Coordinates of C-alpha atoms and ligand atoms in Angstrom, one line a residue:
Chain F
X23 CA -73.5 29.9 29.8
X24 CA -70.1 31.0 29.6
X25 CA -67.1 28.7 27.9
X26 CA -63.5 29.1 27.8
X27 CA -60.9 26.5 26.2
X28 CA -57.3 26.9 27.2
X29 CA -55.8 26.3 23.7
X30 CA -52.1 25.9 25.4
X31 CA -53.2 22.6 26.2
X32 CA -55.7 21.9 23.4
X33 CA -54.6 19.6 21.1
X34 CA -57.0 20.2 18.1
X35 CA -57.9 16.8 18.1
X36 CA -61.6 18.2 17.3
X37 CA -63.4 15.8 20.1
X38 CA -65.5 18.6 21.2
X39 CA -66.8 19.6 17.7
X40 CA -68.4 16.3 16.7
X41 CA -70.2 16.5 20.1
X42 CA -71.5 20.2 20.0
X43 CA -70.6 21.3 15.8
X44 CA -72.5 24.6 16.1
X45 CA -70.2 25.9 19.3
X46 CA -66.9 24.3 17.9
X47 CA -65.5 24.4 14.7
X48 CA -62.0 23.4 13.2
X49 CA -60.3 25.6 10.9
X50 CA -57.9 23.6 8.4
X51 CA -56.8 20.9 10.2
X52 CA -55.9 21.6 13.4
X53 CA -56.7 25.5 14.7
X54 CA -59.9 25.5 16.9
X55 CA -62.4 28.0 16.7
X56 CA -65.8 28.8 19.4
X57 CA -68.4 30.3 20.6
X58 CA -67.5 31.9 23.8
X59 CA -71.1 32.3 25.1
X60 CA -73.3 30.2 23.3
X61 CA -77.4 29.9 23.3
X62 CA -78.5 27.9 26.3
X63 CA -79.7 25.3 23.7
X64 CA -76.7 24.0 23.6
X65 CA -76.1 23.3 27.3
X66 CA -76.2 19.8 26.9
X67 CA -74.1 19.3 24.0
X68 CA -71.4 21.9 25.4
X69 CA -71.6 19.5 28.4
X70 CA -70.6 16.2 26.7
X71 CA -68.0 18.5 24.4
X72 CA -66.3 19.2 28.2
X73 CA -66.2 15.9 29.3
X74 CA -65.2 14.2 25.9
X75 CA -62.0 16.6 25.9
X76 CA -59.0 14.4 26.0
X77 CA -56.9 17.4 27.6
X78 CA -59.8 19.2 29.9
X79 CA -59.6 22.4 28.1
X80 CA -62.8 23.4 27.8
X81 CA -64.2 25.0 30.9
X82 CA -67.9 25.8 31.2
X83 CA -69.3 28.0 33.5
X84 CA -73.4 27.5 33.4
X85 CA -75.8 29.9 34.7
X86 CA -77.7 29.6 37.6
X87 CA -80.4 27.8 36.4
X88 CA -78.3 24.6 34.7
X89 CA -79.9 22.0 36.3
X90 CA -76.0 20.2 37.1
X91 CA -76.4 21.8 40.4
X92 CA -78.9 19.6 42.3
X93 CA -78.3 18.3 46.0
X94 CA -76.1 15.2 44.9
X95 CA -73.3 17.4 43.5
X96 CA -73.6 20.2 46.5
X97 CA -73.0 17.4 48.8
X98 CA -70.0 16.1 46.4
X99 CA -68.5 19.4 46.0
Chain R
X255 CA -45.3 -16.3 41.4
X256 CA -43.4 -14.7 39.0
X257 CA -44.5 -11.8 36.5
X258 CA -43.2 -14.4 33.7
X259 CA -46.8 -16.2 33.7
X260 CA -48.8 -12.5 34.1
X261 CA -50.0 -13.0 30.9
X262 CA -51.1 -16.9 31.3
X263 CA -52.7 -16.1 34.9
X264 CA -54.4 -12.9 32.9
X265 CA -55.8 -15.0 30.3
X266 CA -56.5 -18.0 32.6
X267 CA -60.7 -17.6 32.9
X268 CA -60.7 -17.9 36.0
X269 CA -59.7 -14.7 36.7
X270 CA -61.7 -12.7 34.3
X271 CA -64.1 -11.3 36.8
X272 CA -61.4 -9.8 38.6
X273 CA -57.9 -9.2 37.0
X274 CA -56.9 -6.1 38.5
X275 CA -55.0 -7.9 41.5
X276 CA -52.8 -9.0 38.4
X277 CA -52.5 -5.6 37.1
X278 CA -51.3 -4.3 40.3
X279 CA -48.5 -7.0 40.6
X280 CA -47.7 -6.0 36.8
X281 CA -47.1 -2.3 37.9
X282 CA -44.7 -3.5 40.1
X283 CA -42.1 -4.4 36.9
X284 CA -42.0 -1.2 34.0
X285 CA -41.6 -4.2 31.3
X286 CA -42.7 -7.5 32.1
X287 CA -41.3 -10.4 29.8
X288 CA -43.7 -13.6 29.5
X289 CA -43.0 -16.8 28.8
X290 CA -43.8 -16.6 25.4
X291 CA -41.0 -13.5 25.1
X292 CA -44.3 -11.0 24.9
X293 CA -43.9 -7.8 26.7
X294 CA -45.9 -6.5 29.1
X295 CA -46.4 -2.7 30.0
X296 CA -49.0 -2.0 32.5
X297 CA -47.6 1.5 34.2
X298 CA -50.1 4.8 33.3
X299 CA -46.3 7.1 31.9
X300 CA -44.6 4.1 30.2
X301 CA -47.6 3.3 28.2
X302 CA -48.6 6.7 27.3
X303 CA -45.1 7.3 26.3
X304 CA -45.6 3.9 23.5
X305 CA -48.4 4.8 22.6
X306 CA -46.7 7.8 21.2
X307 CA -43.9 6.6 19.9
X308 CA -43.3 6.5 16.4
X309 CA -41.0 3.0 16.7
X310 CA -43.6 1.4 18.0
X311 CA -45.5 -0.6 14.9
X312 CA -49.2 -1.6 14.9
X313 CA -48.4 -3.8 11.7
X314 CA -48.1 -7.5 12.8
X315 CA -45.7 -7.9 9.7
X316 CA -43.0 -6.3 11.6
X317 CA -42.7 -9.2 14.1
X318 CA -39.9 -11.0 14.1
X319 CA -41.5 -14.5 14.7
X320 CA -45.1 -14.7 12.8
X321 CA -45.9 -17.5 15.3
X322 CA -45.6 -15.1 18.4
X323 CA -48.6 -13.1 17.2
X324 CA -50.6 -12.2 20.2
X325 CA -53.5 -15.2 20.2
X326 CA -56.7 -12.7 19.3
X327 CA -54.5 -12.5 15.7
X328 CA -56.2 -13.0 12.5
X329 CA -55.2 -14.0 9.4
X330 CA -57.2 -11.8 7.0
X331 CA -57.0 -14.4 4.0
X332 CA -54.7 -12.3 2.0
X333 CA -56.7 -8.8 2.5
X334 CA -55.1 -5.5 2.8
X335 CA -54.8 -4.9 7.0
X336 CA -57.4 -2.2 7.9
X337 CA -55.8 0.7 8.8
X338 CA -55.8 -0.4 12.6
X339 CA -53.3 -2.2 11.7
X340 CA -51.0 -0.2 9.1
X341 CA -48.3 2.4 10.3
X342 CA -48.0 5.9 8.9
X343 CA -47.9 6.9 6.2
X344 CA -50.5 4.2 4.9
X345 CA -52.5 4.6 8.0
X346 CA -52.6 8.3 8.6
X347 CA -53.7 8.0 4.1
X348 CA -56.6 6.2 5.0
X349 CA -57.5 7.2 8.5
X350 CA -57.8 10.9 7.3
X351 CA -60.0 9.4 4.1
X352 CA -62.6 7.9 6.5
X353 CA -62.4 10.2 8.6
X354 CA -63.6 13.0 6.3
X355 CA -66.9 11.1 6.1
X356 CA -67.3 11.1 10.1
X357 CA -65.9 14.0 11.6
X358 CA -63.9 17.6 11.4
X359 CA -63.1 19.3 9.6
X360 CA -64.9 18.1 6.7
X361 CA -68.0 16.5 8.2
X362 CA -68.6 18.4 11.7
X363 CA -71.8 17.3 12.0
X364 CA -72.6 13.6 11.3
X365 CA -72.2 12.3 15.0
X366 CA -74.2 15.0 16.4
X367 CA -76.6 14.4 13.7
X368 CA -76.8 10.3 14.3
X369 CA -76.8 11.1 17.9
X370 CA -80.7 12.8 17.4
X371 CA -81.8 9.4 16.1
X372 CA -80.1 7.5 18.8
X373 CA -82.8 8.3 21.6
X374 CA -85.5 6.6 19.0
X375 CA -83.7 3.8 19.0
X376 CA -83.2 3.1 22.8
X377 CA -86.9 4.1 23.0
X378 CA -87.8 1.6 20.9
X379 CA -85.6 -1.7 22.1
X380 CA -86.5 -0.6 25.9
X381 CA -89.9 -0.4 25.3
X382 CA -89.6 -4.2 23.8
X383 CA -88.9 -5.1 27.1
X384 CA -92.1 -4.0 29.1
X385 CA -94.4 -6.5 30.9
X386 CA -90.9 -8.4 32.0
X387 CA -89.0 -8.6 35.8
X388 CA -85.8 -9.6 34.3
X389 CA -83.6 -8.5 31.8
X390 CA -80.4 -9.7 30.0
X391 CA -78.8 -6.1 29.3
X392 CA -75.9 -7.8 27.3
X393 CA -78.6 -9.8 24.8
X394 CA -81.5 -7.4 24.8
X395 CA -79.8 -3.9 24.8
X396 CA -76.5 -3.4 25.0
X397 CA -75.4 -5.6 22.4
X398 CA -78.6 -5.2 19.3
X399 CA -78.0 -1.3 20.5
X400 CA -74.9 -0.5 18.8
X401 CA -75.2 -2.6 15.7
X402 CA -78.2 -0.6 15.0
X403 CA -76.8 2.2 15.5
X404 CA -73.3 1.5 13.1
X405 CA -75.9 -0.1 10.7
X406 CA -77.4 3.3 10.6
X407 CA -73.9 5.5 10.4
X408 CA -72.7 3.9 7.7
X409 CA -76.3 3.2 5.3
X410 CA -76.9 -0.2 6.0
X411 CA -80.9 -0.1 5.1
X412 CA -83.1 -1.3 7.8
X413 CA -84.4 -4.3 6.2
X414 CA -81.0 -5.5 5.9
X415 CA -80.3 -5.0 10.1
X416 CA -81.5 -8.7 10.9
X417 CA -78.3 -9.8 8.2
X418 CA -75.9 -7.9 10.0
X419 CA -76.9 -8.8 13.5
X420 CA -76.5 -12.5 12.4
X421 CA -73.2 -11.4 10.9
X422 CA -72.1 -9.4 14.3
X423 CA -72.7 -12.8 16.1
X424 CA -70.8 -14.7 14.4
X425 CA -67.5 -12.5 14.5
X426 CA -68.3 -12.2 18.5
X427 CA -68.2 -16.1 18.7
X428 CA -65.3 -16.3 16.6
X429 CA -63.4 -14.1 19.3
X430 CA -65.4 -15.4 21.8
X431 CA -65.1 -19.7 21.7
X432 CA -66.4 -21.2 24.7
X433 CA -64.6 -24.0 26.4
X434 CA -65.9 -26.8 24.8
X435 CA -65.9 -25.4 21.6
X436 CA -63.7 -25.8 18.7
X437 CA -62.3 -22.4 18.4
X438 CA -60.6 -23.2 14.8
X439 CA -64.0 -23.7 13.8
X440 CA -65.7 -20.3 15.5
X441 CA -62.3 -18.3 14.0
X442 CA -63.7 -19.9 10.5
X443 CA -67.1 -19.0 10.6
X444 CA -65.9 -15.2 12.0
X445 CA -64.0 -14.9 8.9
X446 CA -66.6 -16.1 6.6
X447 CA -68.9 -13.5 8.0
X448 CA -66.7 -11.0 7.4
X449 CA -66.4 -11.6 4.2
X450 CA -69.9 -12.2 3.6
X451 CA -70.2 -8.8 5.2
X452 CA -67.7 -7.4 2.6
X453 CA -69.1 -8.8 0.2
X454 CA -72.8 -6.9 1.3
X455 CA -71.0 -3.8 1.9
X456 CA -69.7 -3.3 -2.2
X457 CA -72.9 -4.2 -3.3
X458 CA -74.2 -1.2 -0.7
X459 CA -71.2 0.9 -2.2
X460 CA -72.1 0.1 -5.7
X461 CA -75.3 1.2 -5.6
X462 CA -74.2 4.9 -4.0
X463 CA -71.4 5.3 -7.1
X464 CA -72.8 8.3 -8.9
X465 CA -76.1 8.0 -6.9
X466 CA -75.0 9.5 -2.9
X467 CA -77.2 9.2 0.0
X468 CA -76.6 11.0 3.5
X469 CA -74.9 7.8 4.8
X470 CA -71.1 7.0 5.4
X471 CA -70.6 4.4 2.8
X472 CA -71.9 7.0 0.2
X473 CA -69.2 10.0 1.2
X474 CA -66.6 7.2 0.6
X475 CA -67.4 6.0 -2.2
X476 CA -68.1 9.1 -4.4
X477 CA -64.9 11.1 -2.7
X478 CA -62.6 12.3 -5.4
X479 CA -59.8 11.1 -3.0
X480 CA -61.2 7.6 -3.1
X481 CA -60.4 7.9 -6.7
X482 CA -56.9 8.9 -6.7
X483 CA -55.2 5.6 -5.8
X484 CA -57.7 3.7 -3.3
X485 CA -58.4 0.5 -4.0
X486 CA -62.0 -0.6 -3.5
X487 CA -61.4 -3.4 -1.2
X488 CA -59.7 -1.1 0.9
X489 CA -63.2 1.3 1.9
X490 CA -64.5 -2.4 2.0
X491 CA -62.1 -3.6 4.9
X492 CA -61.9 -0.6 6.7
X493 CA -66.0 -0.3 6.3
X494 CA -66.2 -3.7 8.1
X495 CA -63.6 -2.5 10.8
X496 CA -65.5 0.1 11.8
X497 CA -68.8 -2.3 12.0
X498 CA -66.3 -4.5 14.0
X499 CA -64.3 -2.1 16.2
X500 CA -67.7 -0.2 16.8
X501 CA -70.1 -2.6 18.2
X502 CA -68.0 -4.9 20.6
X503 CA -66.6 -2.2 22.6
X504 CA -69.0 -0.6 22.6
X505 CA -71.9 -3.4 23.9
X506 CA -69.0 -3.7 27.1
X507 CA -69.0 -0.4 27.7
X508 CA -72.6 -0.1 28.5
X509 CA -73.0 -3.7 29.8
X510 CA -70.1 -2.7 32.5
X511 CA -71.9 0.8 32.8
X512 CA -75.0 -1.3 34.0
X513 CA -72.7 -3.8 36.0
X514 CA -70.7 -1.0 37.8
X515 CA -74.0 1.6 38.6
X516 CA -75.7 -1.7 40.1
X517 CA -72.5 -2.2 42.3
X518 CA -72.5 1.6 43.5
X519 CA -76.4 2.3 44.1
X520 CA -75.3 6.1 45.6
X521 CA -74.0 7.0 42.2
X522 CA -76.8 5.7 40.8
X523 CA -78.9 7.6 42.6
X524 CA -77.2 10.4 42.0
X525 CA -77.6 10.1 38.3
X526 CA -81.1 9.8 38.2
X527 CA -81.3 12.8 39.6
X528 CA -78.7 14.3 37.8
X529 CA -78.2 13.1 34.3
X530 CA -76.5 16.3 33.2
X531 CA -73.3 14.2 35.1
X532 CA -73.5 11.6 32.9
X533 CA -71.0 12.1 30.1
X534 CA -68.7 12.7 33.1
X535 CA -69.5 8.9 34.7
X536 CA -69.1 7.5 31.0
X537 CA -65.2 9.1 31.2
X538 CA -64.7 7.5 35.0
X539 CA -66.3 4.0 33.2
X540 CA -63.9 3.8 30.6
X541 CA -61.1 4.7 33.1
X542 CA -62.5 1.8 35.7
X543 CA -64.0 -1.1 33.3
X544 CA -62.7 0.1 29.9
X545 CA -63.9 -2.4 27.0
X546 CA -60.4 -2.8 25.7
X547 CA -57.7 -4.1 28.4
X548 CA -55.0 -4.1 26.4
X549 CA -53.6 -3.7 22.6
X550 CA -51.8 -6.8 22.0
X551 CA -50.6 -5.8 18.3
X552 CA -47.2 -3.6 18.8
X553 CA -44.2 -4.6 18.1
X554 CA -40.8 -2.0 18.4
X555 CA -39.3 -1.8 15.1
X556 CA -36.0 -1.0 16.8
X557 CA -34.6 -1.6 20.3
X558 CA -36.7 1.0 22.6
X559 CA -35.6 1.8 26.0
X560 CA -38.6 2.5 28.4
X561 CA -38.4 3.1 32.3
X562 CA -34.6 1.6 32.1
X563 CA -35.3 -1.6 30.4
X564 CA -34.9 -2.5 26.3
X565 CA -37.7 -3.6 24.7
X566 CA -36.2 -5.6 21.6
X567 CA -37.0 -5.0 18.4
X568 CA -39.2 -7.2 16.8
X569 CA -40.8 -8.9 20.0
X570 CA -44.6 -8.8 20.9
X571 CA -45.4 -6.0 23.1
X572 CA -48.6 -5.4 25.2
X573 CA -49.6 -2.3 26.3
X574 CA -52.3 -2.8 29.9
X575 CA -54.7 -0.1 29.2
X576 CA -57.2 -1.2 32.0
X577 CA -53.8 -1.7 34.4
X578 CA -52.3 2.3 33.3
X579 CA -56.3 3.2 34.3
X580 CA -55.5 2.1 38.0
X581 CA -52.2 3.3 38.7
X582 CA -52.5 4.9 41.7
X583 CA -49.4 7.1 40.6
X584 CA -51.2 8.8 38.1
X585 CA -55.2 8.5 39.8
X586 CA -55.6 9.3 43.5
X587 CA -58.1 6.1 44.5
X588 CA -57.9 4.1 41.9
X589 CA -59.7 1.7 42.7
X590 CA -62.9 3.7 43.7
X591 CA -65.4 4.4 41.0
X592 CA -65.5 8.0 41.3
X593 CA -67.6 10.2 38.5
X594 CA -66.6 13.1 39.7
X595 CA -63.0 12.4 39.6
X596 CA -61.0 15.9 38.4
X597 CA -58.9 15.1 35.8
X598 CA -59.7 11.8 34.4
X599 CA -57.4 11.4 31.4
X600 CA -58.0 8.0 30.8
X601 CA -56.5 5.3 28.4
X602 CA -60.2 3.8 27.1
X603 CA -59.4 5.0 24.0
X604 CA -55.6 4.2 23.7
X605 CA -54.2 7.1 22.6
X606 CA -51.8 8.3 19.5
X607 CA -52.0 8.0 15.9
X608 CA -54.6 5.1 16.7
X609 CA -56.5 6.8 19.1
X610 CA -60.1 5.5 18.5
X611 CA -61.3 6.9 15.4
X612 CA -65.3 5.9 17.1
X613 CA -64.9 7.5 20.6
X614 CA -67.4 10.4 20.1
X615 CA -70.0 8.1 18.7
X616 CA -69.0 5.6 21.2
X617 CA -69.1 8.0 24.1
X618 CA -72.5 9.3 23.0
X619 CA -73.9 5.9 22.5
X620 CA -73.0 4.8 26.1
X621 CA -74.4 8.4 27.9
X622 CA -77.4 8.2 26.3
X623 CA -78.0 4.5 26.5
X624 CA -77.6 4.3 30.6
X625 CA -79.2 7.4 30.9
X626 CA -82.1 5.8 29.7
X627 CA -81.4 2.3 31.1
X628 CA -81.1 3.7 34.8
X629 CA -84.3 6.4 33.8
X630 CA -86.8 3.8 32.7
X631 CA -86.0 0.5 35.1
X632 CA -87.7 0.4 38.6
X633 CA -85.7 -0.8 41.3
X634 CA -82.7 -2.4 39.2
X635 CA -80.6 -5.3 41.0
X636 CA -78.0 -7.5 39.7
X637 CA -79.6 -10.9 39.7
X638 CA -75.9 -12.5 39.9
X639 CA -72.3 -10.8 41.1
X640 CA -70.1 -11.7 39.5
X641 CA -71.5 -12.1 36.3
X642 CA -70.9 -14.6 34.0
X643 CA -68.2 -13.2 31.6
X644 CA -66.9 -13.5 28.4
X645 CA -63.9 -16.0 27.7
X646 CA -62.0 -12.7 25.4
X647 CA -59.3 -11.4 28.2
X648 CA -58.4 -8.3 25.6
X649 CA -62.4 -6.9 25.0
X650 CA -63.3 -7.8 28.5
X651 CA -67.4 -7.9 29.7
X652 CA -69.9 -9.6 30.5
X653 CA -71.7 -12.3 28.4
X654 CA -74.7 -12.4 30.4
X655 CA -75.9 -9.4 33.0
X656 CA -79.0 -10.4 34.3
X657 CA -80.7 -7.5 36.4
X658 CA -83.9 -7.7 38.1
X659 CA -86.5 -5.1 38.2
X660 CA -90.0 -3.8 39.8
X661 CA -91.6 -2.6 36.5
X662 CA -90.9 -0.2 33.9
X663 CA -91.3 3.2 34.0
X664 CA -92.8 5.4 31.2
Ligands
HEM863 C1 -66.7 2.1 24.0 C2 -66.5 1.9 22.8 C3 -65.1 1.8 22.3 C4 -63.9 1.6 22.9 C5 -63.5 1.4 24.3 C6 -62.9 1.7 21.8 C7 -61.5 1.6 22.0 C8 -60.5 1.7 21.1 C9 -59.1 1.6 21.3 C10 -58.5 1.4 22.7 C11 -58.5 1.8 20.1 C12 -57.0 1.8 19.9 C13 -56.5 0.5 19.2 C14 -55.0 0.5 19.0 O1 -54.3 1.5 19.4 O2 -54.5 -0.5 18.6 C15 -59.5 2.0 19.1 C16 -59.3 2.2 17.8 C17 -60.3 2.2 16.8 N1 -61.7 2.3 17.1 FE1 -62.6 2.2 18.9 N2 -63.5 1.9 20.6 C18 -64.8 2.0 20.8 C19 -65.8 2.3 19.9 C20 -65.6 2.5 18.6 C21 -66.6 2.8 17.6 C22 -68.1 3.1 17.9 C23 -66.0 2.8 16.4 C24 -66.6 3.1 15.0 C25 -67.5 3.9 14.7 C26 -64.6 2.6 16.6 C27 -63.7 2.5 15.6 C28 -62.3 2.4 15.9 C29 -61.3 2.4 14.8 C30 -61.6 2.4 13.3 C31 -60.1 2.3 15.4 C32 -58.7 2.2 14.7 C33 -58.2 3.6 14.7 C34 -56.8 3.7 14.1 O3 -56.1 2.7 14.0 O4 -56.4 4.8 13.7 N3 -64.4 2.4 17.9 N4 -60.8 1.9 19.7
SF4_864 S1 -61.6 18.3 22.5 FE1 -60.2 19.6 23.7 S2 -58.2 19.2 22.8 FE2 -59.7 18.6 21.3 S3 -60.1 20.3 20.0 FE3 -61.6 20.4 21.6 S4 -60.8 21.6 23.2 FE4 -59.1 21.1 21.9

């Protein structure tokens, strides 16, 4: 898994670190810190971190293997 | 008719299952003015731009007539206002006090932390329900579900729960009268549960003085900041906001979760299989059914031009969250439920200084509690569409969602 947050658009609000603390962190109050490639562990919470993003800044690329990628969302996409 | 009775026909029960034909005739004028002289705003830009703007008070005390209070109003019997309804400074004080025992920077991980009990405790009250066909998801999950789960955040010992499910009932009746029902008397008994939980939470807080626990009510009360200047009835009202504010949103967000996956069978099918997609359907929920359809507490504390129109200062003002959510100049659709929608920034939450201070916990409560729901039930059908709702046209849901089922699954 791969992750990249635009921070032009984040606005350090911090709703991705309660969701997934160990691959977001806040420095002071508002500068956002992460881990770019993170264990796979953390798929799930990266996952609701993404989605709880007020902004969408957080982009997630997962492997191969993520388990998002069944026939439902190949027919969606 | 005329947008002057858009609030009345809002209100008016009979239109609670369905009010967004009303919101789409409010989108129709930037700044509605009622009957009453309230102000309605139910356009995605104008009430995003409000919700930011500083002149715009949540205090009630800046309203020029105390008898225009929107009618879900309160009187707190002389407490201080919780700080969901206090401007900045005092707000952003206490806000950034609680928050420091919930989230970044200073406690990163106690969501994710409650969020590994959480699954226990669906477990547990969805197991309760085996060897049935038919379910009430309002009165046997999604409402005993989240007052657990606040009970737990803040260090409410278990033995206590029953108490403040008893409690959570009554302040849900009290905004919640039925027709026949004396509401003066339901508006009493809300406020004498609150108090009676206040009065429960400093016995909870006095016990952690000097004595901390991992639990919320500890981190407040034996914060050096607490010291400087906070009075203790203030982490006692803002304690019993957050038991308020976080359990009947949340029980409408899950109860229209159910509601809305029973309407669109694809998507839930699509779930099952998928669950990973779930956080993503919880977004679109709160974008389609939010809990909250509008904050009825602003007032402008100075004339404030929106859209070409002057919103007086001092006048109620109304802010359509569940109207902005289906304005089809900001959402392509917006009437479909759509989980894979691109760009979903929704208005569930509000937005601004009072952004909801619960949303994480809220979110993860609601992902994990369908998840489950639509996991576990065999063959789930709504045994009645519409549902019966509740009276409250502000946190809108049902009061009853009966869903009928095969079995249950392991
Ligand atoms: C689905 C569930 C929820 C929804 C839809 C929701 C919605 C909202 C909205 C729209 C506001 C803004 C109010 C305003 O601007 O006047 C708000 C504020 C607030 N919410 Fe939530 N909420 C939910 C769950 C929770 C939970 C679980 C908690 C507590 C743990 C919580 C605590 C609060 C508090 C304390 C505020 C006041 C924030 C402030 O004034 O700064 N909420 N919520
Ligand atoms: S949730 Fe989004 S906006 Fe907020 S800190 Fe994380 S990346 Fe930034």
């Amino acid at each position: 898994m791969r992750l990249m947050v635009d921070l032009n658009r984040c606005q350090g609000y911090g709703q991705c670190v309660f969701l997934a603390p160990e691959v977001f962190s806040l420095h002071g109050e508002e500068a956002l810190l992460y881990d770019a490639a993170p264990d796979e562990g953390q798929i799930e919470r990266v996952r609701r971190a993404a989605a709880a993003c007020p902004v969408q800044a957080i982009l997630v690329e997962e492997g191969p293997r993520a388990g998002l990628d069944t026939e439902a969302d190949r027919d969606r996409a | 008719m005329t947008t002057e009775t858009l609030l009345r026909r809002i209100t008016d029960y009979g239109n609670r299952a369905d009010p967004y034909p009303l919101y789409e005739e409010l989108r129709a004028t930037p700044v509605a003015r009622q009957e009453d002289g309230t102000r309605l705003v139910g356009t995605y830009r104008e009430i995003l731009h409000l919700l930011h703007d500083p002149r715009i008070s949540s205090d009630l005390r800046n309203r020029r007539h105390r008898e225009r209070a929107a009618p879900d109003d309160e009187d707190d019997q002389g407490l201080p206002p919780a700080f969901l309804k206090l401007d900045p400074p005092a707000h952003d004080r206490m806000r950034r006090l609680f928050m420091r025992h919930f989230g970044p920077p200073h406690s990163p991980r106690r969501v994710s932390a409650l969020g590994e009990e959480l699954p226990g405790i669906i477990t547990g009250l969805v197991d309760g329900l085996a060897g049935r066909n038919r379910i009430d998801v309002v009165d046997d999950f999604a409402y005993p579900f989240p007052v657990t789960v606040i009970c737990r955040l803040l260090g409410v010992p278990r033995e206590d729960e029953p108490r403040f499910h008893v409690w959570a009932d009554a302040v849900v009746a009290s905004i919640d009268p039925g027709p026949e029902e004396n509401p003066g008397e339901r508006r009493r008994a809300g406020q004498q549960a609150k108090a009676e939980m206040g009065l429960y939470m400093s016995g909870l807080m006095a016990d952690r003085r000097g004595s901390p626990r991992d639990d919320m009510l500890s981190g407040l009360v034996n914060d050096d900041i607490a010291d400087s200047g906070v009075e203790p009835v203030e982490l006692v009202t803002n304690s019993v906001l957050l038991f308020v504010a976080g359990h009947e949103t949340t029980v409408n967000l899950i109860a229209n979760g159910m509601l809305t996956l029973l309407r669109n069978p694809e998507v839930l099918a699509d779930l099952r299989a998928a669950p990973a997609a779930m956080p993503q359907a919880v977004e679109e929920l709160l974008r389609f059914e939010p809990p909250v359809h509008m904050l009825t507490q602003r007032t402008p504390l100075t004339d404030v031009e929106i859209a070409g129109v002057v919103i007086p200062e001092g006048v109620p003002l109304s802010l359509v969250l569940a109207s902005g959510n289906r304005d089809p100049q900001r959402f392509t659709d917006p009437d479909r439920f759509d989980p894979w929608r691109p760009d979903n920034q929704h208005l569930g939450f509000g937005g601004g200084v009072h952004g909801c201070f619960g949303a994480p916990l809220a979110r993860l409560e609601a992902q994990l509690a369908l998840t489950e729901l639509i996991r576990r039930l065999d063959s789930p059908r709504l045994a009645a569409d519409p549902p019966e709702y509740r009276r409250n046209p502000v946190l809108r849901g049902p009061r009853r969602l009966l869903v009928d089922f095969d079995g249950m699954r392991p």
